[in-house]
Backbone as a printed PyTorch tensor [residue, N CA C, xyz], in Angstrom:
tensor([[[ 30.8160,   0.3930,  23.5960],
         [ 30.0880,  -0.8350,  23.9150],
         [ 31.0210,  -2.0300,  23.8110]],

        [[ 30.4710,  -2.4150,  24.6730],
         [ 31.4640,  -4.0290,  24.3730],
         [ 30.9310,  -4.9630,  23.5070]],

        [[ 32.0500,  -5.8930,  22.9780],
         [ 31.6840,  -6.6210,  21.4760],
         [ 30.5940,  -8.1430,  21.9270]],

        [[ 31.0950,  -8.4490,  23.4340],
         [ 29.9780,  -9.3180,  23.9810],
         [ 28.1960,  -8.8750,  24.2000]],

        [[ 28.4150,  -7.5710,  24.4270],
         [ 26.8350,  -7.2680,  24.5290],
         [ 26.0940,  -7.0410,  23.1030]],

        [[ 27.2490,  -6.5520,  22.5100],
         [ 26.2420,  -6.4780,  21.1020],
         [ 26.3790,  -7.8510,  20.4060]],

        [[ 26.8750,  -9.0240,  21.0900],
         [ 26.5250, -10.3020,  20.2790],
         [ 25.1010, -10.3920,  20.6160]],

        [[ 25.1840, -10.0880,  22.5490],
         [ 24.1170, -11.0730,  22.6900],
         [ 22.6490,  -9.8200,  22.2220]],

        [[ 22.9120,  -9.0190,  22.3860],
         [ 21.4960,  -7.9220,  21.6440],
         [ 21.3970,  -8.2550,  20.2010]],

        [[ 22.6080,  -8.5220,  19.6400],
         [ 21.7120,  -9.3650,  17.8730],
         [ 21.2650, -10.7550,  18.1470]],

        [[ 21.5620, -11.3800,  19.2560],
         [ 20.9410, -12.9920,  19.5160],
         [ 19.7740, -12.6430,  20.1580]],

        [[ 19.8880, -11.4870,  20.7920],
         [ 17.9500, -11.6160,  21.2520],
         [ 17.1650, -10.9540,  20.3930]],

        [[ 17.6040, -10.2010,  19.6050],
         [ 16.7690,  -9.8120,  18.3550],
         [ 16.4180, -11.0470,  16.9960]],

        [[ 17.3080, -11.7750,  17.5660],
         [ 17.2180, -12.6360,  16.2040],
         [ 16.0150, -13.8290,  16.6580]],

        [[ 16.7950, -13.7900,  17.8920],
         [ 15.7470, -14.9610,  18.6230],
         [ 13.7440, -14.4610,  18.5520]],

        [[ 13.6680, -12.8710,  19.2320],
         [ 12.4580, -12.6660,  19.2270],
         [ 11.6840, -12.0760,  17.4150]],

        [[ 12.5890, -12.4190,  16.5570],
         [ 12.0160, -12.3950,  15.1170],
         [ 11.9460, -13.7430,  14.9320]],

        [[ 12.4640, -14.8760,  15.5160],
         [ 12.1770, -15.9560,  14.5730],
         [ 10.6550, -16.7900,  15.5570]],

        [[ 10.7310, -15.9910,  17.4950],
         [  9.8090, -16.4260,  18.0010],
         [  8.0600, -15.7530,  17.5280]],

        [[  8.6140, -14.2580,  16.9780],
         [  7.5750, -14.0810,  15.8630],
         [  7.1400, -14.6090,  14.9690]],

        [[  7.9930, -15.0260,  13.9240],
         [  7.1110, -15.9610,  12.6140],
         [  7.4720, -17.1010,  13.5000]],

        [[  7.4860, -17.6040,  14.1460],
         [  6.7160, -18.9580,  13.8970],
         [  5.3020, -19.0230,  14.9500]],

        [[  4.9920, -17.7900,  15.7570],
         [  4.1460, -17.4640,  15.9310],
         [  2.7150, -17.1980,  15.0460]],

        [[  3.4000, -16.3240,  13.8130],
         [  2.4860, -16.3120,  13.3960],
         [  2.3330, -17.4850,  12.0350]],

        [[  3.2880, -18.1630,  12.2120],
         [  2.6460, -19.5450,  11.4040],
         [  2.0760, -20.2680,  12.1920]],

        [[  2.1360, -20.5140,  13.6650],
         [  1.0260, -21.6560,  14.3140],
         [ -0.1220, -20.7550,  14.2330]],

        [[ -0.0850, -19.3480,  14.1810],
         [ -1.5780, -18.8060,  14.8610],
         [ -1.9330, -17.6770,  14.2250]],

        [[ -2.1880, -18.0090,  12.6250],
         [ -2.8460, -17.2280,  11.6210],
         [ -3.9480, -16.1690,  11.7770]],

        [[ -3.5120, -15.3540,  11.3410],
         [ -5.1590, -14.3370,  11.8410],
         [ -5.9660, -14.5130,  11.5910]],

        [[ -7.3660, -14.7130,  11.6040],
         [ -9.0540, -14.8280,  11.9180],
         [ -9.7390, -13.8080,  10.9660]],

        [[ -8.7910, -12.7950,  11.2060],
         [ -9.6820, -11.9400,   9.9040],
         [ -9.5950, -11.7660,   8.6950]],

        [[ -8.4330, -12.6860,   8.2880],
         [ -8.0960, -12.8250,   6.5190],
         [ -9.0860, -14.2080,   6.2080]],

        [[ -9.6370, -14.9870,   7.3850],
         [-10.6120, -15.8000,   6.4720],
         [-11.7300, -16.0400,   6.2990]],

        [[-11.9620, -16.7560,   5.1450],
         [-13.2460, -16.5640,   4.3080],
         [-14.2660, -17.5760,   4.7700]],

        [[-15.2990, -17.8270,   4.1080],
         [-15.9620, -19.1440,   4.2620],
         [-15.7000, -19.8520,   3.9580]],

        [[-14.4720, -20.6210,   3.3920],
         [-14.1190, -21.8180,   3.6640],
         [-13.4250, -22.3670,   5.0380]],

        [[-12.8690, -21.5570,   5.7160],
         [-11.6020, -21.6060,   6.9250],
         [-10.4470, -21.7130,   6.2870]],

        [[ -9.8030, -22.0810,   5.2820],
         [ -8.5670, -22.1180,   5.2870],
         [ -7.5990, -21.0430,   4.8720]],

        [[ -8.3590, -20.1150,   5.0230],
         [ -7.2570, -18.3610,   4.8550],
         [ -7.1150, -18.0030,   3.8700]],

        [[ -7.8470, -18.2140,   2.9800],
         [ -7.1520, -17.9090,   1.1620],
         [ -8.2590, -16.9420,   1.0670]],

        [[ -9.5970, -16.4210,   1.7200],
         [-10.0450, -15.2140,   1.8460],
         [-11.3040, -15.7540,   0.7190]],

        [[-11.4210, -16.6810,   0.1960],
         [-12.5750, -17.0690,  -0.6030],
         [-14.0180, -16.7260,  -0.2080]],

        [[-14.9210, -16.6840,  -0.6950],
         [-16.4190, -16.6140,  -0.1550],
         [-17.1620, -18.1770,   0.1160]],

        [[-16.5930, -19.1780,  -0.1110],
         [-17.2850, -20.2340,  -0.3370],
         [-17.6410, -20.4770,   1.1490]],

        [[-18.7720, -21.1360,   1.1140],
         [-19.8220, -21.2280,   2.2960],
         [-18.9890, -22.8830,   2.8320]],

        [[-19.2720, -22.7670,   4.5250],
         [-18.4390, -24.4500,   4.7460],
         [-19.7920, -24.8670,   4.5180]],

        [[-19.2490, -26.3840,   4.5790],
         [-20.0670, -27.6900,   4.1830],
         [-20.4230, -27.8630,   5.7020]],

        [[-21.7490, -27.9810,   5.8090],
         [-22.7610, -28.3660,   7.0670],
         [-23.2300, -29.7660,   7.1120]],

        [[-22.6510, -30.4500,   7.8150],
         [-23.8000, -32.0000,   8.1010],
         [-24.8390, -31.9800,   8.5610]],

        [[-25.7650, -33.0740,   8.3520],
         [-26.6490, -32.8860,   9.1730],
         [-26.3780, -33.8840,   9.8260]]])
């Protein structure tokens, strides 16, 4: 193999791990949360206006 292709195959691996987490820091999963919304998995019920 040549030493140019395996730069750029660790730059696109590196690239599509970091386009992962920050994926999943803008766009948290739905099913770890609780009744509050903010992901910490609590039971607390949200606050309703009337």
């Amino acid at each position: 193999m040549d030493n140019t292709l395996i730069q750029y195959l660790l730059i696109g691996l590196l690239f599509v791990a970091a386009v992962y987490y920050v994926g999943k820091r803008l766009f948290p999963s739905k099913k770890n949360q609780g009744g509050c919304g903010k992901g910490c998995g609590c039971d607390a019920m949200p606050k309703t206006s009337k």
